[in-house]
PDB file of N, CA and C in Angstrom:
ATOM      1  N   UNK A   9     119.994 -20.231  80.870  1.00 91.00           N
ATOM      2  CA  UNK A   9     118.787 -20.880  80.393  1.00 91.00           C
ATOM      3  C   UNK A   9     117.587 -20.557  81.284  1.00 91.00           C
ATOM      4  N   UNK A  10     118.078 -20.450  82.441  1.00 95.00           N
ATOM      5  CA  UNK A  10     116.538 -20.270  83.606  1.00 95.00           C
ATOM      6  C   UNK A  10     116.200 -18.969  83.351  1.00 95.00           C
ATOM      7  N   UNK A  11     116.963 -17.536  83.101  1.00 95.00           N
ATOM      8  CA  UNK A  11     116.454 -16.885  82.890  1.00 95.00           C
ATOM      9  C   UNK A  11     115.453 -16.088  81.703  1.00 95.00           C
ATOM     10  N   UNK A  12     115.974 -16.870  80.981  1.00 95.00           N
ATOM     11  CA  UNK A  12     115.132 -17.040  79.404  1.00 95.00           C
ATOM     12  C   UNK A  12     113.787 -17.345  79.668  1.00 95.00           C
ATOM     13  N   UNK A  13     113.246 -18.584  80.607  1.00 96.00           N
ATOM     14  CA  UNK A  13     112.667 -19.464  80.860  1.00 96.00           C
ATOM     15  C   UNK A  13     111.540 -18.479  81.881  1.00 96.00           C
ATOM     16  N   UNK A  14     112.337 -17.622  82.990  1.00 96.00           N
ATOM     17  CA  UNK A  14     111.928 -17.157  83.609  1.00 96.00           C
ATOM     18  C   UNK A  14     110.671 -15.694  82.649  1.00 96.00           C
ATOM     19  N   UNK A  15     111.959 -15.290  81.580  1.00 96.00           N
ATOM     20  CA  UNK A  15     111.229 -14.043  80.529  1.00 96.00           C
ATOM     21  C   UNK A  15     110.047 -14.501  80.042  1.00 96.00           C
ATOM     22  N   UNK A  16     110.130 -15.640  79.055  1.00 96.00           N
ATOM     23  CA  UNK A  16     109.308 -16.371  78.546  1.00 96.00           C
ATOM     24  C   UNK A  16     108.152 -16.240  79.267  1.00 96.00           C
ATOM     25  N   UNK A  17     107.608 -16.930  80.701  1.00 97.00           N
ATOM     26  CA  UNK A  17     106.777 -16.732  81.507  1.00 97.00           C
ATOM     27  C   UNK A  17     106.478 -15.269  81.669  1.00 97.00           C
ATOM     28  N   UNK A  18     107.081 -14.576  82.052  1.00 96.00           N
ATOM     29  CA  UNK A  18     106.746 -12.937  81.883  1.00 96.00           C
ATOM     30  C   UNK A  18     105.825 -12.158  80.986  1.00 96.00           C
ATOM     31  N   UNK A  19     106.641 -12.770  79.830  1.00 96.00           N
ATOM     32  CA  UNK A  19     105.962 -12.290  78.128  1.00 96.00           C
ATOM     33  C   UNK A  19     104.832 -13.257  78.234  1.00 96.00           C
ATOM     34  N   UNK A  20     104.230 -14.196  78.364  1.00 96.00           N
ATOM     35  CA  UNK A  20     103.343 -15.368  78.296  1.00 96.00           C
ATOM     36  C   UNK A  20     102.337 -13.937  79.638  1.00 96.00           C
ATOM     37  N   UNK A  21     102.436 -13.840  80.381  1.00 96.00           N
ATOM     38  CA  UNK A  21     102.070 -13.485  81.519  1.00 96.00           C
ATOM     39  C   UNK A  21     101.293 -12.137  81.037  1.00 96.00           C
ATOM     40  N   UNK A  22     102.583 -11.410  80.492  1.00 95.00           N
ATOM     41  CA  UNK A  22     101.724 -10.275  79.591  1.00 95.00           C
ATOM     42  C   UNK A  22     100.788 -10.167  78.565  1.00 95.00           C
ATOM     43  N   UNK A  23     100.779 -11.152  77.927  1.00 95.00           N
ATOM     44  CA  UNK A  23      99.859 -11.274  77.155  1.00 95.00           C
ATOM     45  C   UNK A  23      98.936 -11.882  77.574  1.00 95.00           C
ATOM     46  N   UNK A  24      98.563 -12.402  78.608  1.00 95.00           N
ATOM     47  CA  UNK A  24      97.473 -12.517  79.483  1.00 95.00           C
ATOM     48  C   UNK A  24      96.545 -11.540  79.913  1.00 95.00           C
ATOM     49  N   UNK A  25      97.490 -10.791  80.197  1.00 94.00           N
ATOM     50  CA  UNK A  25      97.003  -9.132  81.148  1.00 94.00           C
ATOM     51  C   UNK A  25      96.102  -8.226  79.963  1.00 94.00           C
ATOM     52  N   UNK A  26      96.696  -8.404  78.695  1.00 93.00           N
ATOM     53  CA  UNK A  26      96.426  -7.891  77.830  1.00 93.00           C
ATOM     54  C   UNK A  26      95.592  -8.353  77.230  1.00 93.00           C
ATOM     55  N   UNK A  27      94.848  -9.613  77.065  1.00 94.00           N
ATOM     56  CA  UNK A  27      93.582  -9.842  76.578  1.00 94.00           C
ATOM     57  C   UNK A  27      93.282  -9.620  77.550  1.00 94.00           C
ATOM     58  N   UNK A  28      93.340 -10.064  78.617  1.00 93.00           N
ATOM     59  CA  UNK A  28      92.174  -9.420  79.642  1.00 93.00           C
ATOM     60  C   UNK A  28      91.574  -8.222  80.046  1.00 93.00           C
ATOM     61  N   UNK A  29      92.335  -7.362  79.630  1.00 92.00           N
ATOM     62  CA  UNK A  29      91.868  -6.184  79.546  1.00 92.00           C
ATOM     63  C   UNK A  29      91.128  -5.379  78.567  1.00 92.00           C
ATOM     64  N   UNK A  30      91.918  -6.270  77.284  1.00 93.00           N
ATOM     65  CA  UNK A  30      90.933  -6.376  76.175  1.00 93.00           C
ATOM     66  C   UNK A  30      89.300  -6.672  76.613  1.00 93.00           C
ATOM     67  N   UNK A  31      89.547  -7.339  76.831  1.00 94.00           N
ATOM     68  CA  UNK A  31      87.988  -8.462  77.289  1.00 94.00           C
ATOM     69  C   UNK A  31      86.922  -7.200  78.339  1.00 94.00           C
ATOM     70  N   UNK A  32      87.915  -6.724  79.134  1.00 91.00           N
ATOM     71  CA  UNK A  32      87.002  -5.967  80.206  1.00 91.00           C
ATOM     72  C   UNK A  32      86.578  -5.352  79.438  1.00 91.00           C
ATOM     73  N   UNK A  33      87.417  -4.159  78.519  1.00 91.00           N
ATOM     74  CA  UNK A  33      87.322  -2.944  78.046  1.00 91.00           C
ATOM     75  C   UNK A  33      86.266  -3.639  76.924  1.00 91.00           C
ATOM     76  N   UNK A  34      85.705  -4.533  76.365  1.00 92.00           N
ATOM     77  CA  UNK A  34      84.842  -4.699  75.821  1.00 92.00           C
ATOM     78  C   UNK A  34      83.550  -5.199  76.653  1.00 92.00           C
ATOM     79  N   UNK A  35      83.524  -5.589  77.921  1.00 92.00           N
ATOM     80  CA  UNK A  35      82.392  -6.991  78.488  1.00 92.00           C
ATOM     81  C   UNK A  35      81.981  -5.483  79.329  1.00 92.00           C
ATOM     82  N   UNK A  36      82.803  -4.644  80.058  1.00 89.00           N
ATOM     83  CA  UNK A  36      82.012  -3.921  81.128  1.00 89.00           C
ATOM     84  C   UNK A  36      81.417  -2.697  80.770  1.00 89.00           C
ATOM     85  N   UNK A  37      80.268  -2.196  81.536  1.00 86.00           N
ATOM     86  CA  UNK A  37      79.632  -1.336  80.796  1.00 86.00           C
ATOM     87  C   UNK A  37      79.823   0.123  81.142  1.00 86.00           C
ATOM     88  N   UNK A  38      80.178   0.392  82.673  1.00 84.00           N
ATOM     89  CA  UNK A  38      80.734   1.290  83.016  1.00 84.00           C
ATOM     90  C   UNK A  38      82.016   2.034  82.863  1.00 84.00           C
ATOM     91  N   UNK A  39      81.672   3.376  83.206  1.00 86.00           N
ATOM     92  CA  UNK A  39      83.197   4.069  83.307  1.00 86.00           C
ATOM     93  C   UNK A  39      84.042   3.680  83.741  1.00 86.00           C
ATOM     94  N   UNK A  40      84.107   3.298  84.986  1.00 85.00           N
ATOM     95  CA  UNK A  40      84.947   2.968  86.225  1.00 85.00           C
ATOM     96  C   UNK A  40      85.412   1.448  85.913  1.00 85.00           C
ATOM     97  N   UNK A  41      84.613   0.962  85.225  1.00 88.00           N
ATOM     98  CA  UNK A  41      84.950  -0.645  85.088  1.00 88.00           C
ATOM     99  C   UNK A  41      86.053  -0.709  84.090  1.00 88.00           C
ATOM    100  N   UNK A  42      85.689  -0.008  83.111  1.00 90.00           N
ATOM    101  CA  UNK A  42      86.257   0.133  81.709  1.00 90.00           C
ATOM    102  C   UNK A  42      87.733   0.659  81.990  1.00 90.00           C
ATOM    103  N   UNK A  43      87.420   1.709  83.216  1.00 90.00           N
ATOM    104  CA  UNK A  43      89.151   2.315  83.652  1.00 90.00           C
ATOM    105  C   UNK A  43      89.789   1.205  84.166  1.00 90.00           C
ATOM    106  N   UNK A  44      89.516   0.594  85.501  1.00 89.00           N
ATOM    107  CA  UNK A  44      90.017  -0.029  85.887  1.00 89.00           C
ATOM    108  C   UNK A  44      90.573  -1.381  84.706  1.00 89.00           C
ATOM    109  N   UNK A  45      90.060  -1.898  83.457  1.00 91.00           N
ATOM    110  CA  UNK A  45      90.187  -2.980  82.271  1.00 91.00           C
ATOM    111  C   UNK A  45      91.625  -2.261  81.977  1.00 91.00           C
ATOM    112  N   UNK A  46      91.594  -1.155  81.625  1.00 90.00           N
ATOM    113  CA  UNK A  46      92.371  -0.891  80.906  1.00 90.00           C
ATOM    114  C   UNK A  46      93.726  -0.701  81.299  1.00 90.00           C
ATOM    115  N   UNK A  47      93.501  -0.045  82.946  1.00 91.00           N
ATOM    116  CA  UNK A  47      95.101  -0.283  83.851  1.00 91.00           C
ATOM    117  C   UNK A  47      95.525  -1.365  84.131  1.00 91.00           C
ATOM    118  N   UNK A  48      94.555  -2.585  84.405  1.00 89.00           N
ATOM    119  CA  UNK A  48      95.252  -3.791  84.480  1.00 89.00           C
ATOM    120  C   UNK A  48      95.631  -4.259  82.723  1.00 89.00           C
ATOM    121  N   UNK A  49      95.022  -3.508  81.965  1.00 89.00           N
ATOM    122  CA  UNK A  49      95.242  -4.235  80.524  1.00 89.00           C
ATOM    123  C   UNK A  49      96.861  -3.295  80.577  1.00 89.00           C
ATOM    124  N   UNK A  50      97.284  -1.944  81.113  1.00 89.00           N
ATOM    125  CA  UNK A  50      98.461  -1.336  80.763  1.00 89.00           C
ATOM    126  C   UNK A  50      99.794  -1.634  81.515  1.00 89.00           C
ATOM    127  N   UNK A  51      99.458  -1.791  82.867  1.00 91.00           N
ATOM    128  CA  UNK A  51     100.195  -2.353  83.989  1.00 91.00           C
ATOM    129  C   UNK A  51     100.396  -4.085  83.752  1.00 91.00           C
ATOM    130  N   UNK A  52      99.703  -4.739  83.316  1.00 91.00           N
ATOM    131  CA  UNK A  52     100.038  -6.434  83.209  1.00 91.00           C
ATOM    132  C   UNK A  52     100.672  -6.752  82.045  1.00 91.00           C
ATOM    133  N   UNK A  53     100.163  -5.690  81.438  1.00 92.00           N
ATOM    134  CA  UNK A  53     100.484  -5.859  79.757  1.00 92.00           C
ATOM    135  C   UNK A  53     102.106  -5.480  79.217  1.00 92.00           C
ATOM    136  N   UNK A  54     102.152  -4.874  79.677  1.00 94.00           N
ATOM    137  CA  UNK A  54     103.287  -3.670  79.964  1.00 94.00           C
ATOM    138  C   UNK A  54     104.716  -4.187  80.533  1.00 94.00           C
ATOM    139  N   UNK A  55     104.474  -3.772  81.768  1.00 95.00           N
ATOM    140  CA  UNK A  55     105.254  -4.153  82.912  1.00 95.00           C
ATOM    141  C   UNK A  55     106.090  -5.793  83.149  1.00 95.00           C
ATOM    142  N   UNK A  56     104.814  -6.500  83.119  1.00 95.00           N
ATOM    143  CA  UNK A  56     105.849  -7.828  82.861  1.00 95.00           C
ATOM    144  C   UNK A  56     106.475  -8.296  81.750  1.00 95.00           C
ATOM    145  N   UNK A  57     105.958  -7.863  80.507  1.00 96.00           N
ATOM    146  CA  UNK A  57     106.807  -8.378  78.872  1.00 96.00           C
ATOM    147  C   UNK A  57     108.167  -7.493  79.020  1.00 96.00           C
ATOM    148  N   UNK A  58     108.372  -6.112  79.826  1.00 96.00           N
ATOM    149  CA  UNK A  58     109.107  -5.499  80.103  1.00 96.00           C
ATOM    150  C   UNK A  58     110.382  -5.892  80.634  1.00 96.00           C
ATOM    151  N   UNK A  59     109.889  -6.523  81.690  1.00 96.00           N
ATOM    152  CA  UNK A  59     110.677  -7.343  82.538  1.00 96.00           C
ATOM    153  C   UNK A  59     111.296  -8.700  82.379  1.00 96.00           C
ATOM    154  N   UNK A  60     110.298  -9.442  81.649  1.00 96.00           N
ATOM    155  CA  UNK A  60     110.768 -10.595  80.735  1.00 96.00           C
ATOM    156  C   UNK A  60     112.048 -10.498  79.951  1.00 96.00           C
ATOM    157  N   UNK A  61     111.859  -9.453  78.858  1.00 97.00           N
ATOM    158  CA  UNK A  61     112.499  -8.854  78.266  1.00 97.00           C
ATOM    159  C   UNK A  61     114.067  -8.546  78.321  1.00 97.00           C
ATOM    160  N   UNK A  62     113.865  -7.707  79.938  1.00 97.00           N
ATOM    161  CA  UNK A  62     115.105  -7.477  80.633  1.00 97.00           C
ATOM    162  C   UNK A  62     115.932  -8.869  81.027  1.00 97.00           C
ATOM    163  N   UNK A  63     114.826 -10.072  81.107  1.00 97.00           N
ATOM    164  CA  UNK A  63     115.896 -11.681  81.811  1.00 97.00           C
ATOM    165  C   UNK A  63     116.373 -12.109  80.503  1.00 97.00           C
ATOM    166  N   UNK A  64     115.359 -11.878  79.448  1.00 96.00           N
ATOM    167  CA  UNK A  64     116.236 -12.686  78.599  1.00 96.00           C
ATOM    168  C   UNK A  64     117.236 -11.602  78.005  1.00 96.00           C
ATOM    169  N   UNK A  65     117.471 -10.626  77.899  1.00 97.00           N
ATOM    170  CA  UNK A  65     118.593  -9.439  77.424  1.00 97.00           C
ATOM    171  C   UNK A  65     119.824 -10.029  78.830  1.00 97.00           C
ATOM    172  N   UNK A  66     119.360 -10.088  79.916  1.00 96.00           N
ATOM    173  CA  UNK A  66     120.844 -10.422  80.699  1.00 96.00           C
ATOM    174  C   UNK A  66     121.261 -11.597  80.347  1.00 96.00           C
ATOM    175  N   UNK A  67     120.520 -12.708  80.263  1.00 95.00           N
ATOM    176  CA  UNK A  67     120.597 -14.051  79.720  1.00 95.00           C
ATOM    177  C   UNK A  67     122.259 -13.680  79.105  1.00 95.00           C
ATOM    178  N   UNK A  68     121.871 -13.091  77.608  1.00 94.00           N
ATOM    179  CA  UNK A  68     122.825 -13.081  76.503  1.00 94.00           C
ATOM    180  C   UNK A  68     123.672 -12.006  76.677  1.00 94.00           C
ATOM    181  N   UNK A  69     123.335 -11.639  77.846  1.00 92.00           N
ATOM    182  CA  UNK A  69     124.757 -10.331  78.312  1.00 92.00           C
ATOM    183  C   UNK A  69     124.915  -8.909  77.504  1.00 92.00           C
ATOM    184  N   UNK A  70     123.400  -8.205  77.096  1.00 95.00           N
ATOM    185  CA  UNK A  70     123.050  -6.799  76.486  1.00 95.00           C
ATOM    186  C   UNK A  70     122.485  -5.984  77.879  1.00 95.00           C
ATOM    187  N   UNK A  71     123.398  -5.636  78.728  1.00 96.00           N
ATOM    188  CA  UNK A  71     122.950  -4.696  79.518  1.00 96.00           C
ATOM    189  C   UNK A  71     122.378  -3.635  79.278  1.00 96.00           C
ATOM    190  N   UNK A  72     122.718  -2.812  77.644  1.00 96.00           N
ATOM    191  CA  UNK A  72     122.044  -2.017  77.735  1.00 96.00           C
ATOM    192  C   UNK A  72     120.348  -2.383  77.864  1.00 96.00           C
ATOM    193  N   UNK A  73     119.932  -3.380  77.104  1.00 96.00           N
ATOM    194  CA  UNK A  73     118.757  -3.363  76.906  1.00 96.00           C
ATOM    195  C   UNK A  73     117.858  -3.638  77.768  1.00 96.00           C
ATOM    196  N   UNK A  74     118.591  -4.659  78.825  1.00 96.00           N
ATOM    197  CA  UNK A  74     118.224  -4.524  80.634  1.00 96.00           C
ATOM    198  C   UNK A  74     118.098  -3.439  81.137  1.00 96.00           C
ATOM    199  N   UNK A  75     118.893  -2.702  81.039  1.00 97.00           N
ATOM    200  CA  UNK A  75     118.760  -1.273  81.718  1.00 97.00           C
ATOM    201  C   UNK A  75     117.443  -0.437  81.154  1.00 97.00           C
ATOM    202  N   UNK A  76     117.408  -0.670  79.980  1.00 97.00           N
ATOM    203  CA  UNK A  76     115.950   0.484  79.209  1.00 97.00           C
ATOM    204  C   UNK A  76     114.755  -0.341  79.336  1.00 97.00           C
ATOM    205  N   UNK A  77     114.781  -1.555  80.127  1.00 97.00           N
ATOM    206  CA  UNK A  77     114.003  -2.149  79.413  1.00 97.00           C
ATOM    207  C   UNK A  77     112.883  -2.295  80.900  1.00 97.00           C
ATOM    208  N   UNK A  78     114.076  -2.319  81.995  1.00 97.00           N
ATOM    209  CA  UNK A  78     113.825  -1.966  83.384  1.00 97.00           C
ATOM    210  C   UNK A  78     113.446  -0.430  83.888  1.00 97.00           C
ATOM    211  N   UNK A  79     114.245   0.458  83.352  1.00 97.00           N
ATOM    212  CA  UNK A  79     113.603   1.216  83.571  1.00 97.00           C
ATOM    213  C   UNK A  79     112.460   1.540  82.735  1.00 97.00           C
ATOM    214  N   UNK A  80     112.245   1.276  82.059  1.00 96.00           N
ATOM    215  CA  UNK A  80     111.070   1.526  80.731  1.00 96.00           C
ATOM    216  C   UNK A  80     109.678   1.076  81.843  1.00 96.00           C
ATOM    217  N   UNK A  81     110.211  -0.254  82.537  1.00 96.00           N
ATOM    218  CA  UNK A  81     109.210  -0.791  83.146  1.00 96.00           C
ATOM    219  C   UNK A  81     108.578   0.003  84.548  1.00 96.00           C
ATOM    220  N   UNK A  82     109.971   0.220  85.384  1.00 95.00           N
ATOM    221  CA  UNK A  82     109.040   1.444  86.459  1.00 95.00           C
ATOM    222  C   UNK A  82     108.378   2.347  85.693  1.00 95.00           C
ATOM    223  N   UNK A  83     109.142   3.211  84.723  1.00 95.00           N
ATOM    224  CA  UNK A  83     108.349   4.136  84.237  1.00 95.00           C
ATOM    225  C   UNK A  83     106.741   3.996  84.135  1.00 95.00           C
ATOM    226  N   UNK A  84     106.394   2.673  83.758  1.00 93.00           N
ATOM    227  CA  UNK A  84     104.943   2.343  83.346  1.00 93.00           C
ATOM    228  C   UNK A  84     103.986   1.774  84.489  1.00 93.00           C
ATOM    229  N   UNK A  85     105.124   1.600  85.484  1.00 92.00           N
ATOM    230  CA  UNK A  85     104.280   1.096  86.925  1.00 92.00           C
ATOM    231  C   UNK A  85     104.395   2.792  87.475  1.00 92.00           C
ATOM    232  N   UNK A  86     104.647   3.006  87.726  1.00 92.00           N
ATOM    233  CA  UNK A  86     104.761   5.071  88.656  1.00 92.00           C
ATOM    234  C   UNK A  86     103.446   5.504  87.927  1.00 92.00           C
ATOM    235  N   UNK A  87     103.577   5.727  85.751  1.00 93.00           N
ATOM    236  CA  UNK A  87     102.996   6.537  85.685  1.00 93.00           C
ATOM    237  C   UNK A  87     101.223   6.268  85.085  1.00 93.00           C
ATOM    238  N   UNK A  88     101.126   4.884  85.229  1.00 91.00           N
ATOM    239  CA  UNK A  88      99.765   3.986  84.766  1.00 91.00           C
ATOM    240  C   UNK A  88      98.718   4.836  85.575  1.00 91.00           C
ATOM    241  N   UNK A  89      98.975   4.079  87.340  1.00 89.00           N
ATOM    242  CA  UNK A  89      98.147   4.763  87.845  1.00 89.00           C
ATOM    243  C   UNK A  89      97.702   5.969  88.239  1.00 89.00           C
ATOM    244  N   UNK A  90      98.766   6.605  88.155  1.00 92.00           N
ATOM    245  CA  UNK A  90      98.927   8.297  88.206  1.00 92.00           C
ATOM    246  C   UNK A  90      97.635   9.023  87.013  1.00 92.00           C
ATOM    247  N   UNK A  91      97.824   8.412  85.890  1.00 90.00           N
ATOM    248  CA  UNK A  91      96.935   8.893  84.756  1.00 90.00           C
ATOM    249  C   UNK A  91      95.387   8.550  84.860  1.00 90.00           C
ATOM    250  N   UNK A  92      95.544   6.819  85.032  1.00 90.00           N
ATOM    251  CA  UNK A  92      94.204   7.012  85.407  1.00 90.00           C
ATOM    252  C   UNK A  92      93.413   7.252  86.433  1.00 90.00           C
ATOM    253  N   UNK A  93      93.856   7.523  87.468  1.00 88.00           N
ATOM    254  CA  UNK A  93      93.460   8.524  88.951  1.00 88.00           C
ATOM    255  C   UNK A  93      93.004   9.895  88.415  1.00 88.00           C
ATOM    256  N   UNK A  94      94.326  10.697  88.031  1.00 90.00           N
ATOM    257  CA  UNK A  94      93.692  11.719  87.105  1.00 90.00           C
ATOM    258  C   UNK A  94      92.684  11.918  86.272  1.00 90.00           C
ATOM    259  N   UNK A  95      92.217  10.659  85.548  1.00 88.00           N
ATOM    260  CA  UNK A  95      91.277  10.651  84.399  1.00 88.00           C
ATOM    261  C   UNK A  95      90.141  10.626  85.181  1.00 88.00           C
ATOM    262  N   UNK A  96      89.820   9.436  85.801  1.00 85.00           N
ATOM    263  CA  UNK A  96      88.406   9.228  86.298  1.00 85.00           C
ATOM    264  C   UNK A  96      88.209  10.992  87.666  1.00 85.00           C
ATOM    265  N   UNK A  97      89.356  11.664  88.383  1.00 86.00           N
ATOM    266  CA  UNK A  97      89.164  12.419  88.759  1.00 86.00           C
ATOM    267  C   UNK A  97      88.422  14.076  88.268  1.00 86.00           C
ATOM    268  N   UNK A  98      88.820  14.153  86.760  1.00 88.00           N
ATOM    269  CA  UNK A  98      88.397  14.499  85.701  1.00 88.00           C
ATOM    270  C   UNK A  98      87.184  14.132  85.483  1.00 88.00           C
ATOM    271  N   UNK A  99      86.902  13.198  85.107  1.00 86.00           N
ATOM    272  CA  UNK A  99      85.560  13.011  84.626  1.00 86.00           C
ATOM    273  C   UNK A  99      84.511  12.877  85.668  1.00 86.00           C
ATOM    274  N   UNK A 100      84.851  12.592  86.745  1.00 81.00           N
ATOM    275  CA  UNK A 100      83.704  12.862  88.545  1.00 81.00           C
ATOM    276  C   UNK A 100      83.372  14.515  88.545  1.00 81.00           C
ATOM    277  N   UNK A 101      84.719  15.097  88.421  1.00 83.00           N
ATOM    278  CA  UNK A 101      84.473  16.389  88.490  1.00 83.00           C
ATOM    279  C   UNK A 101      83.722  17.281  87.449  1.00 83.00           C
ATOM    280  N   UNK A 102      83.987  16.921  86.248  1.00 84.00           N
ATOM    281  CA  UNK A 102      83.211  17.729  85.104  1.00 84.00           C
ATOM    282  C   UNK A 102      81.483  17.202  85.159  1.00 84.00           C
ATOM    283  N   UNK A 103      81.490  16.090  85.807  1.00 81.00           N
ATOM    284  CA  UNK A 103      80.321  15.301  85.620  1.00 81.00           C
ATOM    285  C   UNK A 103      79.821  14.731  84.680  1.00 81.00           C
ATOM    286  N   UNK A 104      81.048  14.150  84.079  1.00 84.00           N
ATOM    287  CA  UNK A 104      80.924  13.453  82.883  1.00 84.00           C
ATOM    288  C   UNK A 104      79.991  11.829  82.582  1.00 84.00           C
ATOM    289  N   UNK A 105      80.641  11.560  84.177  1.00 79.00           N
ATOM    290  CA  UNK A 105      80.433  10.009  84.276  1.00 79.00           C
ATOM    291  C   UNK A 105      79.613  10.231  85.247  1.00 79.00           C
ATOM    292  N   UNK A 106      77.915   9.794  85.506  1.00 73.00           N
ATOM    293  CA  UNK A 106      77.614   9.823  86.472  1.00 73.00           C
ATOM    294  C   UNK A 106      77.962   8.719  88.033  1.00 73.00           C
ATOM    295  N   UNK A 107      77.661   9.488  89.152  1.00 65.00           N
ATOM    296  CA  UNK A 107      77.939   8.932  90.404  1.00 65.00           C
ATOM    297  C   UNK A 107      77.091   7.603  90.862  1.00 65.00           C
ATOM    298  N   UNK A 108      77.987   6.779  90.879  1.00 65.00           N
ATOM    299  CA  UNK A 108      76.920   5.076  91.191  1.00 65.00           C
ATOM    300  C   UNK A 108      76.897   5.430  92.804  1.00 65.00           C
ATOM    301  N   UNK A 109      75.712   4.639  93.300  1.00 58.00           N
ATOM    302  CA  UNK A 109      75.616   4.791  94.766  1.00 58.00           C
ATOM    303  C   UNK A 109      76.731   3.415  95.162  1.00 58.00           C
ATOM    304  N   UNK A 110      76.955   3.197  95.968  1.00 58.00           N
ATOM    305  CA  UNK A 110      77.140   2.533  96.582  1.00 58.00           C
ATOM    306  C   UNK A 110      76.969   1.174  97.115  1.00 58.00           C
ATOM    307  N   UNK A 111      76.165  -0.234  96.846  1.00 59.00           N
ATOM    308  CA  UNK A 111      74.867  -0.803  97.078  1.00 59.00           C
ATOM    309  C   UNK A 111      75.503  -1.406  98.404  1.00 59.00           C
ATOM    310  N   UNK A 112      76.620  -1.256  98.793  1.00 56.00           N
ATOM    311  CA  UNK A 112      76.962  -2.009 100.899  1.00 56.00           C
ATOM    312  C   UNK A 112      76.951  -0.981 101.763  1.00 56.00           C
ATOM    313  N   UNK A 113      77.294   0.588 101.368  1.00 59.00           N
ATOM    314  CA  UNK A 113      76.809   1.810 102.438  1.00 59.00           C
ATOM    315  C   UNK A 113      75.996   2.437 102.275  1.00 59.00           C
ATOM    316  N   UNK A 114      74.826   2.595 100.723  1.00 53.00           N
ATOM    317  CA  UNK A 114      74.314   3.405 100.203  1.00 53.00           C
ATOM    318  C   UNK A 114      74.540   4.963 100.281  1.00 53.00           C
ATOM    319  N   UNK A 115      75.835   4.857  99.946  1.00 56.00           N
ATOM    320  CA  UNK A 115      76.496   6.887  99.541  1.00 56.00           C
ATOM    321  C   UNK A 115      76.661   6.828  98.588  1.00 56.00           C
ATOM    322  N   UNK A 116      77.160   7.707  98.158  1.00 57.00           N
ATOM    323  CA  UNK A 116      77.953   8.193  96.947  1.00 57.00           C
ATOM    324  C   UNK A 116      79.224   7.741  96.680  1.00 57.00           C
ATOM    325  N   UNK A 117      79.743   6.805  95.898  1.00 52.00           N
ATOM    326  CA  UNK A 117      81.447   6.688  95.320  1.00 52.00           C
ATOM    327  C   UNK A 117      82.255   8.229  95.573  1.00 52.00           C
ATOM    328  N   UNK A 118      83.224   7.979  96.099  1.00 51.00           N
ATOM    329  CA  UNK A 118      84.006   9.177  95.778  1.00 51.00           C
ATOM    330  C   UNK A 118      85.225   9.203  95.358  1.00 51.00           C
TER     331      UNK A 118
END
């Protein structure tokens, strides 16, 4: 029962992450803001319904689905930020997105 209880909160948890990222990816106006909305909208969103998932699958004793469901979940924590590092690295470099200064060192973001 606790671990059901425990999923429940997980999945509740994720769908938290996930309007909220909703919300950024609509409220912020920047590139960088909008990236960052969307990894916490993929990583919160993601990752814990994942994991939830996996307590209540052991709960009722389906290991397989613990097992895919866990790894399903590193998979999405390793390769979230990996992509969007890449992306915004991409778009600095092509000069897609322009460079905000800084406003506490006055440089350049890098």
């Amino acid at each position: 029962m606790i671990l059901t209880v425990i999923g429940l909160i997980l999945l509740a948890i994720g769908a938290v992450c996930d309007l909220l990222g909703a919300i950024g990816m609509h409220r912020f106006n920047t590139f960088y803001l909008r990236l960052h909305a969307a990894t916490v909208g993929t990583v919160g969103g993601k990752f814990y319904p994942l994991l939830g998932v996996a307590f209540i699958a052991a709960e009722q004793g389906l290991w397989p689905v613990v097992g895919i469901s866990v790894l399903a979940a590193l998979l999405v924590l390793v390769t979230t930020p990996v992509g969007s590092h890449a992306l915004a690295y991409a778009a600095s470099k092509a000069r897609i997105v322009e460079m905000e200064l800084d406003e506490f060192r006055g440089e350049e973001d890098v």
